[in-house]
């Protein structure tokens, strides 16, 4: 599934190394600082890819106005500025570089904790203003204090390591990291309600998600130690800004260090100007090292995608990560072809309900169980919907249409038909009373049909252009009539391949050089589908 990316737009001051790497592989790069929403809506139409930092909001409107966009790259970690759901619906891959700026964000957090404990920014400003005031800036040691880390992912754990060197006791909470694991880094995992009263410092390192919005608010501040200090280098909104202001004013909170804000840049500067607040304008990842790293990583990830290498850093279609290599390609094409044929055979759409069961036989194809379902759906949906369907959005589109797909892998079982060899895909498609079972493999790298409803083509039927599928009784001999009818419709017949019969039926598949106009009427056979793969 190598993806074509010809033109990429770089925004938000992404380090130039990104453009250099993309240009080296022939991708045309345009660099812009920041564009307004309207400017971006206009500009996006021209690009296959876009790389942003946190400033540009990649909204549903921008994504829906895009015409050829297939990748949004985030040169950084947080993707809360990208409408990932809308991107998925549009079939656009979203990628980030989750570990490229970890160390910078962790170092910035630690610097904030140190600066907070000794009021360094305030003391600096006071001296610069001409004062020699030592009394107002009595600090507290970090040694022996308890630091609570909320979110023990990449950044949280690097912060823990560094602050332990100051002699801080580190406690924390993360729903996904077991206590046994955090104990290995010297962090005691505790439930949140036990954390709040113990913490002298709290630092948050979670993504901004609906369940982390206002994670620390009025109720939490009420249960915290008097004189607590709080640090947010993650995302504005994880600490409720209004509740923080109140806690600072009431004295519950002795100080706050903020790198991120609900609105960036903030239009209301009340918090920033508060004497107990130290702040930076979203500088967590702003080091030359981190910026070079994330720019390099996102560029290499895009180049890898273009070259059909395993996808790295994909946020919205993780199942596709290993779908891009040459071994997978023919199986994806087969699954798409089976989906397409299944849809054509199960016409007319007398009922909207559609159920698919895909079975994978053999160890190689069974490893592809995470994405071959998406490939079947692409083939199926291409004949059912006008909107562009690809492997990214096919599962979402299918779900919206009420289509149910089940994928079963049988790595240790041979296909049900001997001539299919050791690896095959079987697809059963049921639409109302209408049901068909298709068995295929990738003989000589091409999508090949081996059996249809139990009727077998011993040497396989390569799925290609202009194929007409006729069913007939096993006793009927309709081949001459099929050939005559097709000639009558001015179709140039190239071959007819008949399956072995079952007791019920036999399938005859005719190929023509071009699509036929009109429906051939043959007394002993029924045309079920006319398909081009
Ligand atoms: N200020 C800046 O310049 C930067 C900010 N960031 C922010 O930091 C965040 C964290 O980055 P990483 O550590 O790399 O991400 P990560 O994904 O490695 O770690 C996040 C952790 O938060 C945990 N989590 C989720 N919900 C939680 C909850 N309700 N309570 C406690 N933990 C919860 C997750 O289980 C995960 O382990 C990013 O999402 C981004 O928003 C990241 C880089 C730079
Ligand atoms: O990577 C992140 O999540 C960040 O917040 C860094 O944002 P930035 O790329 O510096 O605008």
Coordinates of C-alpha atoms and ligand atoms in Angstrom, one line a residue:
X1 CA 0.0 0.0 0.0
X2 CA 2.7 2.5 -1.0
X3 CA 1.0 5.9 -0.9
X4 CA 1.7 8.6 -3.4
X5 CA 2.8 11.9 -1.8
X6 CA 3.9 14.5 -4.3
X7 CA 3.4 17.8 -2.5
X8 CA 3.7 18.5 1.2
X9 CA 3.0 21.7 3.2
X10 CA 5.2 22.5 6.2
X11 CA 3.6 24.8 8.8
X12 CA 4.4 26.2 12.3
X13 CA 8.1 26.5 11.9
X14 CA 8.9 22.8 11.5
X15 CA 12.7 22.5 11.4
X16 CA 14.0 22.7 7.8
X17 CA 15.5 19.3 8.0
X18 CA 12.0 17.9 7.4
X19 CA 11.8 19.7 4.0
X20 CA 15.3 18.6 3.1
X21 CA 14.6 15.0 3.6
X22 CA 11.3 15.1 1.7
X23 CA 12.9 17.0 -1.1
X24 CA 15.7 14.4 -1.4
X25 CA 13.1 11.8 -2.4
X26 CA 11.4 14.1 -5.0
X27 CA 8.6 15.4 -2.8
X28 CA 7.8 19.1 -3.5
X29 CA 7.8 21.0 -0.3
X30 CA 6.2 24.4 0.5
X31 CA 7.0 26.0 3.8
X32 CA 4.7 28.6 5.5
X33 CA 4.8 29.9 9.0
X34 CA 1.2 29.9 10.2
X35 CA -1.9 30.1 8.0
X36 CA -5.3 31.3 9.2
X37 CA -8.1 28.7 9.0
X38 CA -9.4 30.3 5.8
X39 CA -6.0 30.4 4.2
X40 CA -5.4 26.8 5.1
X41 CA -8.8 25.7 3.8
X42 CA -7.8 27.2 0.4
X43 CA -4.2 25.9 0.5
X44 CA -4.9 22.4 1.6
X45 CA -6.5 21.5 -1.7
X46 CA -3.1 21.4 -3.4
X47 CA -1.3 19.1 -1.0
X48 CA -1.0 15.4 -0.4
X49 CA 0.6 15.9 3.0
X50 CA 0.8 18.5 5.7
X51 CA 3.3 18.7 8.7
X52 CA 2.3 20.8 11.7
X53 CA 3.4 21.5 15.3
X54 CA 0.8 22.5 17.9
X55 CA -0.2 25.9 16.6
X56 CA -2.2 24.9 13.5
X57 CA -5.6 23.5 14.3
X58 CA -6.3 20.8 11.7
X59 CA -10.1 21.0 11.9
X60 CA -12.8 18.8 10.3
X61 CA -13.5 21.7 7.9
X62 CA -10.0 21.8 6.7
X63 CA -9.8 18.0 6.3
X64 CA -13.2 17.9 4.5
X65 CA -12.1 20.6 2.0
X66 CA -8.9 18.7 1.2
X67 CA -9.0 16.9 -2.1
X68 CA -5.9 14.8 -2.2
X69 CA -4.6 15.0 1.4
X70 CA -3.6 11.5 2.6
X71 CA -1.2 12.3 5.5
X72 CA -1.1 14.8 8.4
X73 CA 2.2 14.6 10.2
X74 CA 2.6 16.0 13.7
X75 CA 6.2 17.0 14.4
X76 CA 5.8 16.4 18.1
X77 CA 3.6 14.4 20.5
X78 CA 0.2 15.8 21.3
X79 CA -2.4 15.5 18.5
X80 CA -5.2 17.4 20.3
X81 CA -4.8 20.1 17.6
X82 CA -5.8 17.6 14.9
X83 CA -9.4 16.3 14.5
X84 CA -8.3 12.7 14.3
X85 CA -11.8 11.4 14.0
X86 CA -12.5 13.6 11.0
X87 CA -9.2 12.6 9.5
X88 CA -10.0 8.9 9.8
X89 CA -13.4 9.5 8.3
X90 CA -11.8 11.2 5.4
X91 CA -9.2 8.4 5.0
X92 CA -6.3 10.6 6.0
X93 CA -3.5 9.0 8.1
X94 CA -2.4 11.0 11.2
X95 CA 1.2 10.3 12.4
X96 CA 3.2 11.8 15.3
X97 CA 6.7 11.4 16.6
X98 CA 6.0 10.5 20.2
X99 CA 9.5 10.1 21.6
X100 CA 11.3 12.9 19.6
X101 CA 10.7 15.6 22.2
X102 CA 10.4 13.6 25.4
X103 CA 13.7 14.6 26.9
X104 CA 13.2 18.3 26.2
X105 CA 9.7 18.3 27.7
X106 CA 11.0 16.4 30.8
X107 CA 13.9 18.8 31.2
X108 CA 11.6 21.8 30.9
X109 CA 9.3 20.3 33.6
X110 CA 12.3 19.8 35.9
X111 CA 13.5 23.3 35.3
X112 CA 10.0 24.6 36.1
X113 CA 9.9 22.6 39.4
X114 CA 13.3 24.1 40.4
X115 CA 12.4 27.6 39.3
X116 CA 9.1 27.3 41.3
X117 CA 10.8 26.2 44.5
X118 CA 13.1 29.2 44.5
X119 CA 11.0 31.8 42.7
X120 CA 13.8 32.3 40.2
X121 CA 11.8 34.1 37.5
X122 CA 10.3 36.5 40.1
X123 CA 13.7 37.2 41.8
X124 CA 15.3 37.7 38.4
X125 CA 12.6 40.2 37.4
X126 CA 13.0 42.0 40.7
X127 CA 16.8 42.4 40.4
X128 CA 16.5 43.5 36.8
X129 CA 14.1 46.2 38.1
X130 CA 16.9 47.5 40.3
X131 CA 15.9 45.9 43.6
X132 CA 18.2 43.9 45.9
X133 CA 15.4 42.0 47.7
X134 CA 16.5 38.8 49.4
X135 CA 13.7 38.6 52.0
X136 CA 10.8 38.2 49.5
X137 CA 12.4 35.2 47.9
X138 CA 12.9 32.8 50.7
X139 CA 12.6 29.4 48.9
X140 CA 12.0 25.8 50.0
X141 CA 14.3 22.8 49.3
X142 CA 13.1 20.0 47.0
X143 CA 15.0 17.5 49.1
X144 CA 12.6 15.3 51.1
X145 CA 9.5 16.7 49.3
X146 CA 6.9 14.5 47.6
X147 CA 6.4 14.9 43.9
X148 CA 3.2 13.5 42.4
X149 CA 3.4 12.6 38.7
X150 CA 0.0 12.2 37.0
X151 CA 0.6 10.3 33.8
X152 CA 3.6 8.0 33.9
X153 CA 4.3 7.7 30.2
X154 CA 7.4 8.8 28.4
X155 CA 7.7 12.2 29.9
X156 CA 6.4 11.4 33.3
X157 CA 8.9 8.7 33.9
X158 CA 11.9 10.9 32.7
X159 CA 10.7 13.6 35.1
X160 CA 10.6 11.0 38.0
X161 CA 14.2 9.9 37.3
X162 CA 15.6 13.4 37.3
X163 CA 13.7 14.7 40.3
X164 CA 14.7 11.6 42.4
X165 CA 18.3 12.9 42.0
X166 CA 17.2 16.0 44.0
X167 CA 16.0 13.7 46.8
X168 CA 12.3 14.0 46.1
X169 CA 9.9 11.1 46.9
X170 CA 8.1 10.3 43.7
X171 CA 4.5 9.0 43.7
X172 CA 2.1 8.8 40.8
X173 CA -0.9 7.5 38.9
X174 CA -1.4 6.1 35.5
X175 CA -4.3 3.8 34.6
X176 CA -2.2 1.9 32.0
X177 CA 1.1 1.3 33.8
X178 CA 1.1 -1.4 36.5
X179 CA 2.4 -0.5 40.0
X180 CA 5.0 -3.2 39.7
X181 CA 6.5 -1.4 36.6
X182 CA 6.5 2.1 38.1
X183 CA 8.1 0.7 41.3
X184 CA 11.1 -0.3 39.1
X185 CA 11.6 3.4 38.4
X186 CA 11.2 4.4 42.0
X187 CA 7.6 5.7 41.6
X188 CA 5.0 4.4 44.1
X189 CA 1.7 4.1 42.2
X190 CA -1.3 5.2 44.3
X191 CA -5.0 5.9 43.6
X192 CA -5.6 9.6 42.9
X193 CA -7.5 10.2 46.2
X194 CA -4.4 9.1 48.1
X195 CA -2.1 11.2 46.0
X196 CA -3.7 14.6 46.6
X197 CA -3.1 14.9 50.3
X198 CA 0.5 13.6 50.1
X199 CA 1.8 15.8 47.3
X200 CA 4.0 18.9 47.8
X201 CA 4.3 19.2 44.0
X202 CA 2.0 17.9 41.3
X203 CA 3.1 17.6 37.7
X204 CA 0.7 16.4 35.0
X205 CA 1.9 14.4 32.0
X206 CA -1.3 13.0 30.4
X207 CA -2.6 13.8 26.9
X208 CA -5.6 16.2 26.8
X209 CA -8.6 13.9 26.4
X210 CA -12.2 14.3 27.5
X211 CA -11.4 12.3 30.7
X212 CA -8.3 14.4 31.6
X213 CA -9.9 17.8 31.0
X214 CA -10.1 19.6 34.3
X215 CA -8.5 16.5 36.0
X216 CA -7.3 18.9 38.6
X217 CA -10.1 21.2 39.6
X218 CA -11.8 22.7 42.6
X219 CA -12.6 19.4 44.3
X220 CA -9.1 18.2 44.0
X221 CA -7.6 21.4 45.3
X222 CA -9.8 21.0 48.4
X223 CA -8.1 17.7 49.3
X224 CA -4.5 18.9 48.6
X225 CA -1.9 20.0 51.1
X226 CA -1.9 23.7 52.0
X227 CA 1.1 25.2 50.0
X228 CA 1.0 22.7 47.2
X229 CA 2.9 23.7 44.0
X230 CA 1.6 22.6 40.6
X231 CA 3.3 22.2 37.2
X232 CA 1.6 21.8 33.8
X233 CA 3.9 21.2 30.8
X234 CA 1.4 18.9 29.2
X235 CA -1.8 20.6 28.0
X236 CA -3.8 23.6 29.0
X237 CA -7.1 22.5 30.5
X238 CA -5.8 19.4 32.3
X239 CA -5.5 21.8 35.3
X240 CA -8.7 23.8 35.5
X241 CA -7.5 27.4 35.1
X242 CA -10.3 29.1 37.0
X243 CA -9.9 26.6 39.9
X244 CA -6.1 27.2 39.9
X245 CA -6.6 31.0 40.1
X246 CA -8.9 30.5 43.1
X247 CA -6.4 28.1 44.8
X248 CA -3.6 30.6 44.3
X249 CA -5.6 33.4 45.7
X250 CA -6.8 31.4 48.7
X251 CA -3.2 30.2 49.5
X252 CA -4.1 26.5 49.0
X253 CA -1.7 26.6 46.0
X254 CA 1.7 28.3 46.8
X255 CA 2.8 28.4 43.2
X256 CA 2.1 27.2 39.7
X257 CA 4.4 26.7 36.7
X258 CA 2.6 26.8 33.4
X259 CA 3.9 26.1 29.9
X260 CA 0.6 25.4 28.3
X261 CA -2.8 27.2 28.3
X262 CA -6.4 26.5 27.4
X263 CA -6.1 29.2 24.8
X264 CA -2.8 29.7 23.1
X265 CA -1.6 32.4 23.1
X266 CA -3.8 33.3 26.1
X267 CA -5.9 36.4 25.6
X268 CA -6.7 36.6 29.3
X269 CA -3.4 37.1 31.1
X270 CA -4.7 37.0 34.7
X271 CA -3.0 33.7 35.5
X272 CA 0.2 34.5 33.7
X273 CA 0.5 37.8 35.6
X274 CA -0.3 36.3 39.0
X275 CA 2.7 36.8 41.3
X276 CA 2.8 33.1 42.3
X277 CA 2.8 31.9 38.7
X278 CA 5.8 31.4 36.5
X279 CA 5.1 30.7 32.9
X280 CA 6.6 30.0 29.4
X281 CA 4.9 30.2 26.0
X282 CA 4.7 26.5 25.2
X283 CA 8.4 25.9 25.2
X284 CA 8.5 22.3 26.4
X285 CA 9.7 20.9 23.1
X286 CA 11.4 24.1 22.0
X287 CA 15.0 23.0 21.9
X288 CA 17.1 22.7 18.8
X289 CA 17.7 19.0 19.5
X290 CA 14.0 18.1 19.9
X291 CA 13.0 20.2 16.9
X292 CA 15.6 18.6 14.7
X293 CA 14.6 15.1 16.0
X294 CA 10.9 15.5 15.5
X295 CA 11.3 17.0 12.1
X296 CA 13.7 14.3 11.0
X297 CA 11.5 11.6 12.4
X298 CA 8.3 12.8 10.8
X299 CA 10.1 13.2 7.4
X300 CA 11.5 9.7 7.6
X301 CA 8.1 8.3 8.6
X302 CA 6.5 10.0 5.5
X303 CA 9.3 8.8 3.2
X304 CA 8.8 5.3 4.7
X305 CA 5.1 5.4 4.0
X306 CA 5.7 6.5 0.4
X307 CA 8.2 3.7 -0.1
X308 CA 5.8 1.1 1.3
X309 CA 7.8 0.4 4.5
X310 CA 6.0 -0.5 7.7
X311 CA 4.1 2.6 8.9
X312 CA 5.6 4.2 12.0
X313 CA 3.8 6.6 14.5
X314 CA 0.3 6.1 13.0
X315 CA -2.3 7.4 15.4
X316 CA -5.6 6.6 13.6
X317 CA -5.0 3.3 11.8
X318 CA -2.5 1.3 13.9
X319 CA -3.8 -1.9 12.3
X320 CA -2.2 -0.8 9.0
X321 CA 1.3 -0.5 10.4
X322 CA 2.6 -3.7 8.8
X323 CA 0.4 -3.7 5.7
X324 CA 2.8 -1.9 3.4
X325 CA 5.4 -4.5 2.4
X326 CA 5.6 -6.4 -0.8
X327 CA 4.4 -9.7 0.8
X328 CA 1.1 -8.1 2.0
X329 CA 0.4 -6.3 -1.3
X330 CA -1.0 -9.2 -3.3
X331 CA -3.1 -10.4 -0.3
X332 CA -4.6 -6.9 0.1
X333 CA -5.4 -6.8 -3.7
X334 CA -7.0 -10.3 -3.4
X335 CA -9.1 -9.2 -0.3
X336 CA -10.2 -6.1 -2.2
X337 CA -11.1 -8.1 -5.3
X338 CA -13.1 -10.6 -3.2
X339 CA -14.9 -7.8 -1.5
X340 CA -15.7 -6.2 -4.8
X341 CA -16.9 -9.6 -6.3
X342 CA -18.9 -10.4 -3.2
X343 CA -20.8 -7.1 -3.5
X344 CA -21.5 -7.6 -7.2
X345 CA -22.7 -11.2 -6.7
X346 CA -25.0 -10.2 -3.8
X347 CA -27.0 -7.7 -5.8
X348 CA -29.6 -6.4 -6.0
X349 CA -29.5 -4.7 -2.6
X350 CA -32.9 -5.8 -1.6
X351 CA -31.9 -5.5 2.1
X352 CA -29.4 -3.2 3.7
X353 CA -28.2 -5.8 6.1
X354 CA -24.8 -7.1 5.1
X355 CA -22.7 -9.6 7.0
X356 CA -19.2 -10.7 6.1
X357 CA -17.1 -13.5 7.5
X358 CA -13.5 -13.7 6.4
X359 CA -11.4 -16.7 7.1
X360 CA -7.7 -16.8 6.7
X361 CA -6.0 -20.2 6.1
X362 CA -2.3 -20.7 6.6
X363 CA 0.3 -19.1 8.8
X364 CA 1.5 -16.3 6.4
X365 CA -1.9 -14.8 5.6
X366 CA -3.1 -15.3 9.1
X367 CA -0.5 -12.7 10.3
X368 CA -2.4 -10.1 8.2
X369 CA -5.7 -10.5 10.2
X370 CA -5.5 -6.9 11.5
X371 CA -5.9 -5.3 8.1
X372 CA -7.3 -7.7 5.5
X373 CA -10.8 -7.0 6.9
X374 CA -10.2 -3.4 5.9
X375 CA -9.1 -4.4 2.4
X376 CA -12.3 -6.5 1.9
X377 CA -14.4 -3.5 3.0
X378 CA -12.5 -1.3 0.5
X379 CA -13.4 -3.6 -2.3
X380 CA -17.0 -4.0 -1.1
X381 CA -17.6 -0.3 -0.4
X382 CA -16.1 1.0 -3.7
X383 CA -19.3 -0.3 -5.4
X384 CA -21.6 1.0 -2.7
X385 CA -20.6 4.6 -1.9
X386 CA -19.6 7.7 -3.8
X387 CA -17.2 8.9 -1.1
X388 CA -13.5 8.0 -1.4
X389 CA -12.9 4.8 0.6
X390 CA -9.5 3.5 1.6
X391 CA -8.0 1.2 4.2
X392 CA -8.0 4.0 6.8
X393 CA -11.7 4.9 6.6
X394 CA -13.3 1.7 5.4
X395 CA -14.0 0.3 8.9
X396 CA -15.7 3.5 10.0
X397 CA -17.7 3.8 6.8
X398 CA -18.8 0.2 7.0
X399 CA -19.8 0.6 10.7
X400 CA -21.9 3.6 9.8
X401 CA -23.6 1.6 7.1
X402 CA -24.3 -1.2 9.6
X403 CA -22.0 -3.7 7.8
X404 CA -20.7 -6.4 10.1
X405 CA -17.4 -8.1 9.4
X406 CA -15.8 -10.9 11.4
X407 CA -12.2 -12.1 10.7
X408 CA -11.0 -15.5 11.7
X409 CA -7.4 -16.6 11.4
X410 CA -6.6 -20.3 11.1
X411 CA -2.8 -20.3 10.9
X412 CA -2.5 -24.1 11.4
X413 CA -5.3 -25.1 9.0
X414 CA -5.1 -25.7 5.2
X415 CA -7.8 -24.1 3.0
X416 CA -11.0 -26.2 2.5
X417 CA -10.1 -26.8 -1.2
X418 CA -6.9 -28.8 -1.9
X419 CA -6.0 -26.9 -5.1
X420 CA -5.9 -23.6 -3.1
X421 CA -2.5 -24.6 -1.8
X422 CA -1.5 -23.8 1.8
X423 CA -2.6 -20.1 2.0
X424 CA -6.0 -18.7 1.1
X425 CA -8.8 -16.3 2.0
X426 CA -12.4 -17.4 2.2
X427 CA -15.1 -14.8 2.3
X428 CA -18.7 -15.5 3.0
X429 CA -21.0 -12.6 2.2
X430 CA -24.7 -12.6 3.3
X431 CA -27.2 -10.0 2.2
X432 CA -30.7 -10.9 3.3
X433 CA -31.5 -14.3 1.8
X434 CA -28.6 -14.0 -0.7
X435 CA -25.3 -15.7 0.3
X436 CA -22.1 -16.5 -1.5
X437 CA -18.8 -18.0 -0.4
X438 CA -15.6 -17.1 -2.3
X439 CA -12.3 -18.7 -1.9
X440 CA -9.1 -17.1 -3.3
X441 CA -5.4 -17.1 -3.2
X442 CA -2.5 -15.2 -4.7
X443 CA -1.2 -17.7 -7.2
X444 CA 1.8 -16.1 -9.0
X445 CA 1.2 -12.8 -7.1
X446 CA -2.2 -12.2 -8.7
X447 CA -5.7 -12.2 -7.2
X448 CA -7.1 -15.6 -8.1
X449 CA -10.5 -17.1 -7.5
X450 CA -10.3 -20.8 -6.6
X451 CA -13.9 -21.6 -5.7
X452 CA -17.3 -19.9 -5.7
X453 CA -20.1 -21.4 -3.7
X454 CA -18.3 -24.7 -3.7
X455 CA -17.7 -24.8 -7.5
X456 CA -13.9 -25.1 -8.0
X457 CA -11.6 -23.9 -10.8
X458 CA -8.7 -26.4 -10.4
X459 CA -6.2 -24.1 -12.0
X460 CA -7.7 -20.9 -10.6
X461 CA -9.4 -17.9 -12.2
X462 CA -7.2 -14.8 -12.3
X463 CA -9.4 -11.8 -11.4
X464 CA -8.9 -9.0 -14.0
X465 CA -10.9 -6.7 -16.3
X466 CA -14.3 -7.3 -17.8
X467 CA -15.5 -10.5 -16.3
X468 CA -19.0 -11.9 -16.5
X469 CA -20.2 -14.4 -14.0
X470 CA -22.9 -16.8 -15.2
X471 CA -24.5 -19.5 -13.1
X472 CA -26.2 -22.5 -14.7
X473 CA -27.6 -25.9 -13.8
X474 CA -24.9 -28.6 -13.9
X475 CA -26.7 -30.3 -16.8
X476 CA -27.0 -27.2 -19.0
X477 CA -24.6 -26.4 -21.8
X478 CA -24.9 -22.7 -22.3
X479 CA -21.4 -21.9 -23.6
X480 CA -22.3 -21.5 -27.2
X481 CA -25.3 -19.3 -26.3
X482 CA -23.1 -17.1 -24.1
X483 CA -20.6 -16.7 -26.9
X484 CA -23.3 -15.9 -29.4
X485 CA -25.1 -13.4 -27.1
X486 CA -21.8 -11.6 -26.4
X487 CA -21.0 -11.3 -30.1
X488 CA -24.5 -9.9 -30.6
X489 CA -23.7 -7.2 -28.0
X490 CA -20.6 -6.4 -29.9
X491 CA -18.3 -7.7 -27.2
X492 CA -15.1 -9.3 -28.1
X493 CA -15.0 -12.5 -26.1
X494 CA -11.5 -13.6 -25.1
X495 CA -12.3 -16.7 -23.0
X496 CA -14.8 -18.6 -21.0
X497 CA -13.7 -20.6 -18.0
X498 CA -16.1 -23.1 -16.4
X499 CA -15.8 -24.3 -12.8
X500 CA -16.2 -28.0 -11.9
X501 CA -19.9 -28.4 -11.1
X502 CA -21.6 -29.1 -7.8
X503 CA -24.9 -31.0 -7.6
X504 CA -26.6 -27.6 -7.6
X505 CA -24.8 -25.5 -10.2
X506 CA -21.8 -24.6 -12.3
X507 CA -20.2 -21.2 -12.9
X508 CA -19.1 -20.0 -16.3
X509 CA -16.9 -16.9 -16.3
X510 CA -16.5 -15.0 -19.6
X511 CA -13.9 -12.4 -20.3
X512 CA -14.3 -9.6 -22.9
X513 CA -11.9 -7.0 -24.2
X514 CA -14.3 -4.2 -23.1
X515 CA -17.3 -3.7 -20.8
X516 CA -20.5 -4.8 -22.6
X517 CA -23.5 -2.6 -23.1
X518 CA -26.8 -4.4 -22.3
X519 CA -27.6 -7.6 -20.6
X520 CA -27.1 -10.9 -22.4
X521 CA -30.2 -13.1 -22.1
X522 CA -29.3 -16.8 -22.2
X523 CA -32.0 -19.4 -21.6
X524 CA -29.9 -21.9 -19.7
X525 CA -27.7 -19.5 -17.7
X526 CA -28.1 -16.4 -15.5
X527 CA -25.8 -13.5 -15.5
X528 CA -25.2 -12.7 -11.8
X529 CA -22.4 -10.2 -12.0
X530 CA -20.3 -8.1 -14.5
X531 CA -17.1 -7.0 -12.8
X532 CA -13.9 -5.3 -13.5
X533 CA -11.2 -5.7 -10.8
Ligands
LIG1 N1 4.7 21.3 26.5 C1 5.2 20.7 25.5 O1 5.9 21.3 24.7 C2 4.9 19.3 25.4 C3 3.8 18.7 25.8 N2 3.6 17.4 25.7 C4 2.3 16.8 26.2 O2 2.7 15.8 27.1 C5 1.7 14.7 27.0 C6 2.4 13.5 27.5 O3 3.4 13.1 26.6 P1 4.1 11.6 26.7 O4 4.6 11.4 28.1 O5 5.1 11.6 25.6 O6 2.9 10.7 26.4 P2 2.7 9.2 26.7 O7 1.6 8.7 25.9 O8 4.0 8.5 26.7 O9 2.2 9.2 28.3 C7 0.9 9.7 28.6 C8 0.4 8.8 29.8 O10 -0.7 9.4 30.3 C9 -1.5 8.3 30.8 N3 -2.9 8.7 31.1 C10 -3.9 8.8 30.3 N4 -5.0 9.2 31.0 C11 -4.6 9.4 32.3 C12 -5.3 9.8 33.5 N5 -6.6 10.0 33.5 N6 -4.6 9.8 34.6 C13 -3.3 9.5 34.6 N7 -2.6 9.1 33.5 C14 -3.2 9.1 32.4 C15 -1.4 7.3 29.7 O11 -1.7 6.0 30.2 C16 0.1 7.4 29.3 O12 0.9 6.5 30.0 C17 1.4 14.8 25.5 O13 0.2 14.2 25.2 C18 1.4 16.2 25.2 O14 0.1 16.7 25.3 C19 4.4 16.6 25.0 C20 5.6 17.1 24.5 C21 5.9 18.5 24.6
LIG2 O1 4.7 17.7 21.2 C1 3.9 18.2 21.8 O2 2.9 17.7 22.3 C2 4.0 19.6 22.2 O3 3.2 20.2 22.9 C3 5.1 20.4 21.5 O4 4.4 21.4 20.8 P1 5.2 22.2 19.7 O5 5.5 21.3 18.6 O6 6.4 22.8 20.3 O7 4.3 23.3 19.2

